[in-house]
Amino acid sequence: MKRIFNHKDFDIETEVDIGHDDFVYGNYVDWDRFRQECEIEILEYFEIYLPWGKEISIEEYFAFISQDCFTDSSMISDFSLDSLPVQGTADSISEIVIEFPRRNRDMISAIFDYHEVPSGFEQEYELPEELQYWPNIIEEEYDEYDYYMNNPI
C-alpha cells in the first residue's frame, strides 16, 4: 500500500518573508532544500533502504525491487534496475551477487515524487495551515496588525 508524505511527521523549518517595510508577508518553504537536507530521514520514513554501490544478494535484490514504489511505477526500467551487473560466477542462484548502482539523485527524486513529497517553493497561501505564519483561523479573531504585535518575529 502506497504511503503518502505527511508534513506533520517532520519538523519542517519555515522561512519568514519580510518586506522592505518590515511587514511579515508570511512563511515559505523551499521543499527542494527540505528534500536534500532530510533525505535520509524521508527514506527511513518510507522504509526504503538504498544500498548505493554495494554488492547485494539475489534475495536482497528481490526484496528491494518488490517495494511498492518500484512495483507500482516505471522506476525499475527507468533506472535500469532490471539489468544490474552480476559479480563473478556462482554455483547456485542463492550465491548470485549483484552490484547496486552508485548514488543517483534522480532515483531519489522519483521515489520522493511517488510518495508525494512536495517539491519546489511554496508561499504562505500555498502551505498547510500548520506551517503558515498567518493561519486562516486568525481572520475571524484578529486583524493582521494585532496578530503581528502579539506574535513578533
PDB file of C-alpha atoms in Angstrom:
ATOM      1  CA  MET A   1       0.000   0.000   0.000  1.00  0.00           C
ATOM      2  CA  LYS A   2       1.360   3.392  -1.023  1.00  0.00           C
ATOM      3  CA  ARG A   3       2.368   5.559   1.926  1.00  0.00           C
ATOM      4  CA  ILE A   4       1.886   9.288   1.361  1.00  0.00           C
ATOM      5  CA  PHE A   5       4.105  12.033   2.797  1.00  0.00           C
ATOM      6  CA  ASN A   6       2.599  13.797   5.809  1.00  0.00           C
ATOM      7  CA  HIS A   7       4.232  17.102   6.742  1.00  0.00           C
ATOM      8  CA  LYS A   8       3.068  16.671  10.357  1.00  0.00           C
ATOM      9  CA  ASP A   9       5.531  13.795  10.798  1.00  0.00           C
ATOM     10  CA  PHE A  10       8.522  16.081  10.192  1.00  0.00           C
ATOM     11  CA  ASP A  11       9.988  19.165  11.821  1.00  0.00           C
ATOM     12  CA  ILE A  12       9.801  21.424   8.780  1.00  0.00           C
ATOM     13  CA  GLU A  13      11.639  24.709   9.111  1.00  0.00           C
ATOM     14  CA  THR A  14       9.768  27.553   7.506  1.00  0.00           C
ATOM     15  CA  GLU A  15      11.385  30.808   6.455  1.00  0.00           C
ATOM     16  CA  VAL A  16       9.709  34.165   7.120  1.00  0.00           C
ATOM     17  CA  ASP A  17       9.157  36.507   4.184  1.00  0.00           C
ATOM     18  CA  ILE A  18       9.683  40.094   5.385  1.00  0.00           C
ATOM     19  CA  GLY A  19       9.228  43.084   3.112  1.00  0.00           C
ATOM     20  CA  HIS A  20      11.322  46.259   2.937  1.00  0.00           C
ATOM     21  CA  ASP A  21       8.792  47.875   5.260  1.00  0.00           C
ATOM     22  CA  ASP A  22       9.478  45.157   7.896  1.00  0.00           C
ATOM     23  CA  PHE A  23       5.967  43.766   7.432  1.00  0.00           C
ATOM     24  CA  VAL A  24       5.751  39.990   7.642  1.00  0.00           C
ATOM     25  CA  TYR A  25       4.152  38.655   4.487  1.00  0.00           C
ATOM     26  CA  GLY A  26       4.156  35.104   5.813  1.00  0.00           C
ATOM     27  CA  ASN A  27       6.130  31.896   5.778  1.00  0.00           C
ATOM     28  CA  TYR A  28       7.519  29.968   2.851  1.00  0.00           C
ATOM     29  CA  VAL A  29       9.137  26.561   2.429  1.00  0.00           C
ATOM     30  CA  ASP A  30      11.818  25.577  -0.042  1.00  0.00           C
ATOM     31  CA  TRP A  31      10.783  21.926  -0.432  1.00  0.00           C
ATOM     32  CA  ASP A  32      13.774  21.065  -2.622  1.00  0.00           C
ATOM     33  CA  ARG A  33      16.103  22.121   0.190  1.00  0.00           C
ATOM     34  CA  PHE A  34      13.993  20.121   2.659  1.00  0.00           C
ATOM     35  CA  ARG A  35      14.238  17.051   0.384  1.00  0.00           C
ATOM     36  CA  GLN A  36      18.013  17.403   0.206  1.00  0.00           C
ATOM     37  CA  GLU A  37      18.650  18.153   3.896  1.00  0.00           C
ATOM     38  CA  CYS A  38      16.253  15.465   5.188  1.00  0.00           C
ATOM     39  CA  GLU A  39      16.883  12.838   2.515  1.00  0.00           C
ATOM     40  CA  ILE A  40      17.902  10.076   4.926  1.00  0.00           C
ATOM     41  CA  GLU A  41      15.008  10.780   7.319  1.00  0.00           C
ATOM     42  CA  ILE A  42      12.487  10.784   4.471  1.00  0.00           C
ATOM     43  CA  LEU A  43      13.809   7.491   3.075  1.00  0.00           C
ATOM     44  CA  GLU A  44      13.663   5.960   6.570  1.00  0.00           C
ATOM     45  CA  TYR A  45      10.119   7.306   6.979  1.00  0.00           C
ATOM     46  CA  PHE A  46       9.087   5.330   3.886  1.00  0.00           C
ATOM     47  CA  GLU A  47      11.252   2.373   4.992  1.00  0.00           C
ATOM     48  CA  ILE A  48      13.370   2.461   1.844  1.00  0.00           C
ATOM     49  CA  TYR A  49      16.986   1.344   2.007  1.00  0.00           C
ATOM     50  CA  LEU A  50      19.190   2.122  -0.975  1.00  0.00           C
ATOM     51  CA  PRO A  51      22.452   0.136  -0.864  1.00  0.00           C
ATOM     52  CA  TRP A  52      24.380   2.537  -3.123  1.00  0.00           C
ATOM     53  CA  GLY A  53      27.442   0.940  -4.691  1.00  0.00           C
ATOM     54  CA  LYS A  54      27.234  -2.221  -2.583  1.00  0.00           C
ATOM     55  CA  GLU A  55      27.095  -5.850  -3.591  1.00  0.00           C
ATOM     56  CA  ILE A  56      23.787  -7.434  -2.614  1.00  0.00           C
ATOM     57  CA  SER A  57      22.495 -10.994  -2.719  1.00  0.00           C
ATOM     58  CA  ILE A  58      19.759 -12.056  -5.099  1.00  0.00           C
ATOM     59  CA  GLU A  59      17.347 -12.293  -2.137  1.00  0.00           C
ATOM     60  CA  GLU A  60      18.154  -8.709  -1.099  1.00  0.00           C
ATOM     61  CA  TYR A  61      17.708  -7.590  -4.706  1.00  0.00           C
ATOM     62  CA  PHE A  62      14.242  -9.153  -4.999  1.00  0.00           C
ATOM     63  CA  ALA A  63      13.218  -7.724  -1.616  1.00  0.00           C
ATOM     64  CA  PHE A  64      14.414  -4.318  -2.807  1.00  0.00           C
ATOM     65  CA  ILE A  65      12.563  -4.244  -6.139  1.00  0.00           C
ATOM     66  CA  SER A  66       9.375  -5.628  -4.596  1.00  0.00           C
ATOM     67  CA  GLN A  67       8.814  -2.374  -2.679  1.00  0.00           C
ATOM     68  CA  ASP A  68       5.643  -0.534  -3.721  1.00  0.00           C
ATOM     69  CA  CYS A  69       7.451   2.465  -5.168  1.00  0.00           C
ATOM     70  CA  PHE A  70       9.193   0.182  -7.673  1.00  0.00           C
ATOM     71  CA  THR A  71       6.379  -2.260  -8.476  1.00  0.00           C
ATOM     72  CA  ASP A  72       3.739   0.485  -8.885  1.00  0.00           C
ATOM     73  CA  SER A  73       5.862   2.693 -11.127  1.00  0.00           C
ATOM     74  CA  SER A  74       8.276   2.517 -14.027  1.00  0.00           C
ATOM     75  CA  MET A  75      11.349   3.153 -11.844  1.00  0.00           C
ATOM     76  CA  ILE A  76      12.733  -0.366 -12.357  1.00  0.00           C
ATOM     77  CA  SER A  77      13.089   0.180 -16.097  1.00  0.00           C
ATOM     78  CA  ASP A  78      13.716   3.952 -15.866  1.00  0.00           C
ATOM     79  CA  PHE A  79      16.822   3.389 -13.731  1.00  0.00           C
ATOM     80  CA  SER A  80      17.838   0.025 -15.288  1.00  0.00           C
ATOM     81  CA  LEU A  81      17.296  -1.844 -12.024  1.00  0.00           C
ATOM     82  CA  ASP A  82      16.281  -4.869 -14.094  1.00  0.00           C
ATOM     83  CA  SER A  83      19.730  -5.144 -15.684  1.00  0.00           C
ATOM     84  CA  LEU A  84      22.224  -4.680 -12.849  1.00  0.00           C
ATOM     85  CA  PRO A  85      25.602  -6.387 -13.317  1.00  0.00           C
ATOM     86  CA  VAL A  86      26.207  -9.765 -11.680  1.00  0.00           C
ATOM     87  CA  GLN A  87      29.544 -10.083  -9.878  1.00  0.00           C
ATOM     88  CA  GLY A  88      31.589 -13.185 -10.747  1.00  0.00           C
ATOM     89  CA  THR A  89      30.093 -16.620 -11.114  1.00  0.00           C
ATOM     90  CA  ALA A  90      28.017 -18.691  -8.719  1.00  0.00           C
ATOM     91  CA  ASP A  91      27.288 -22.388  -8.299  1.00  0.00           C
ATOM     92  CA  SER A  92      23.690 -21.750  -7.280  1.00  0.00           C
ATOM     93  CA  ILE A  93      21.120 -18.984  -7.612  1.00  0.00           C
ATOM     94  CA  SER A  94      21.353 -18.180  -3.906  1.00  0.00           C
ATOM     95  CA  GLU A  95      25.046 -17.344  -4.304  1.00  0.00           C
ATOM     96  CA  ILE A  96      24.499 -14.721  -7.021  1.00  0.00           C
ATOM     97  CA  VAL A  97      25.770 -11.281  -6.049  1.00  0.00           C
ATOM     98  CA  ILE A  98      24.530  -8.137  -7.799  1.00  0.00           C
ATOM     99  CA  GLU A  99      26.267  -4.773  -7.819  1.00  0.00           C
ATOM    100  CA  PHE A 100      23.845  -1.996  -6.884  1.00  0.00           C
ATOM    101  CA  PRO A 101      24.356   1.282  -8.788  1.00  0.00           C
ATOM    102  CA  ARG A 102      26.053   4.324  -7.299  1.00  0.00           C
ATOM    103  CA  ARG A 103      24.044   7.125  -5.719  1.00  0.00           C
ATOM    104  CA  ASN A 104      21.512   8.605  -8.117  1.00  0.00           C
ATOM    105  CA  ARG A 105      19.706  11.866  -7.210  1.00  0.00           C
ATOM    106  CA  ASP A 106      17.136  11.300  -9.971  1.00  0.00           C
ATOM    107  CA  MET A 107      16.121   7.961  -8.431  1.00  0.00           C
ATOM    108  CA  ILE A 108      15.757   9.555  -5.009  1.00  0.00           C
ATOM    109  CA  SER A 109      13.674  12.339  -6.517  1.00  0.00           C
ATOM    110  CA  ALA A 110      11.464   9.791  -8.306  1.00  0.00           C
ATOM    111  CA  ILE A 111      10.936   7.914  -5.025  1.00  0.00           C
ATOM    112  CA  PHE A 112      10.003  11.177  -3.273  1.00  0.00           C
ATOM    113  CA  ASP A 113       7.656  12.100  -6.141  1.00  0.00           C
ATOM    114  CA  TYR A 114       5.998   8.678  -5.912  1.00  0.00           C
ATOM    115  CA  HIS A 115       5.352   9.241  -2.199  1.00  0.00           C
ATOM    116  CA  GLU A 116       4.148  12.808  -2.921  1.00  0.00           C
ATOM    117  CA  VAL A 117       6.880  14.636  -1.023  1.00  0.00           C
ATOM    118  CA  PRO A 118       6.399  18.272  -2.075  1.00  0.00           C
ATOM    119  CA  SER A 119       8.978  19.930  -4.299  1.00  0.00           C
ATOM    120  CA  GLY A 120       9.620  23.454  -5.412  1.00  0.00           C
ATOM    121  CA  PHE A 121       8.835  26.580  -3.456  1.00  0.00           C
ATOM    122  CA  GLU A 122       5.584  27.282  -1.595  1.00  0.00           C
ATOM    123  CA  GLN A 123       4.479  30.645  -0.261  1.00  0.00           C
ATOM    124  CA  GLU A 124       2.245  31.332   2.753  1.00  0.00           C
ATOM    125  CA  TYR A 125      -1.088  30.859   0.965  1.00  0.00           C
ATOM    126  CA  GLU A 126       0.030  27.502  -0.516  1.00  0.00           C
ATOM    127  CA  LEU A 127       1.280  25.990   2.756  1.00  0.00           C
ATOM    128  CA  PRO A 128      -0.696  23.731   5.084  1.00  0.00           C
ATOM    129  CA  GLU A 129      -2.228  25.775   7.884  1.00  0.00           C
ATOM    130  CA  GLU A 130       0.216  24.377  10.478  1.00  0.00           C
ATOM    131  CA  LEU A 131       3.135  25.907   8.546  1.00  0.00           C
ATOM    132  CA  GLN A 132       1.581  29.310   7.895  1.00  0.00           C
ATOM    133  CA  TYR A 133       2.624  32.451   9.732  1.00  0.00           C
ATOM    134  CA  TRP A 134      -0.844  33.932   9.290  1.00  0.00           C
ATOM    135  CA  PRO A 135      -3.130  30.895   9.606  1.00  0.00           C
ATOM    136  CA  ASN A 136      -6.597  31.327   8.115  1.00  0.00           C
ATOM    137  CA  ILE A 137      -8.183  30.923  11.549  1.00  0.00           C
ATOM    138  CA  ILE A 138      -6.959  34.335  12.661  1.00  0.00           C
ATOM    139  CA  GLU A 139      -9.036  36.169  10.075  1.00  0.00           C
ATOM    140  CA  GLU A 140     -12.079  35.830  12.296  1.00  0.00           C
ATOM    141  CA  GLU A 141     -10.340  36.510  15.625  1.00  0.00           C
ATOM    142  CA  TYR A 142      -7.722  39.218  14.946  1.00  0.00           C
ATOM    143  CA  ASP A 143      -6.705  41.618  12.346  1.00  0.00           C
ATOM    144  CA  GLU A 144      -3.213  41.108  10.929  1.00  0.00           C
ATOM    145  CA  TYR A 145      -1.673  44.004  12.870  1.00  0.00           C
ATOM    146  CA  ASP A 146      -2.902  42.702  16.238  1.00  0.00           C
ATOM    147  CA  TYR A 147      -1.666  39.213  15.435  1.00  0.00           C
ATOM    148  CA  TYR A 148       1.708  40.602  14.357  1.00  0.00           C
ATOM    149  CA  MET A 149       2.004  42.671  17.546  1.00  0.00           C
ATOM    150  CA  ASN A 150       1.188  39.607  19.689  1.00  0.00           C
ATOM    151  CA  ASN A 151       3.467  37.268  17.714  1.00  0.00           C
ATOM    152  CA  PRO A 152       6.530  39.238  16.584  1.00  0.00           C
ATOM    153  CA  ILE A 153       9.367  37.527  14.794  1.00  0.00           C
TER     154      ILE A 153
END
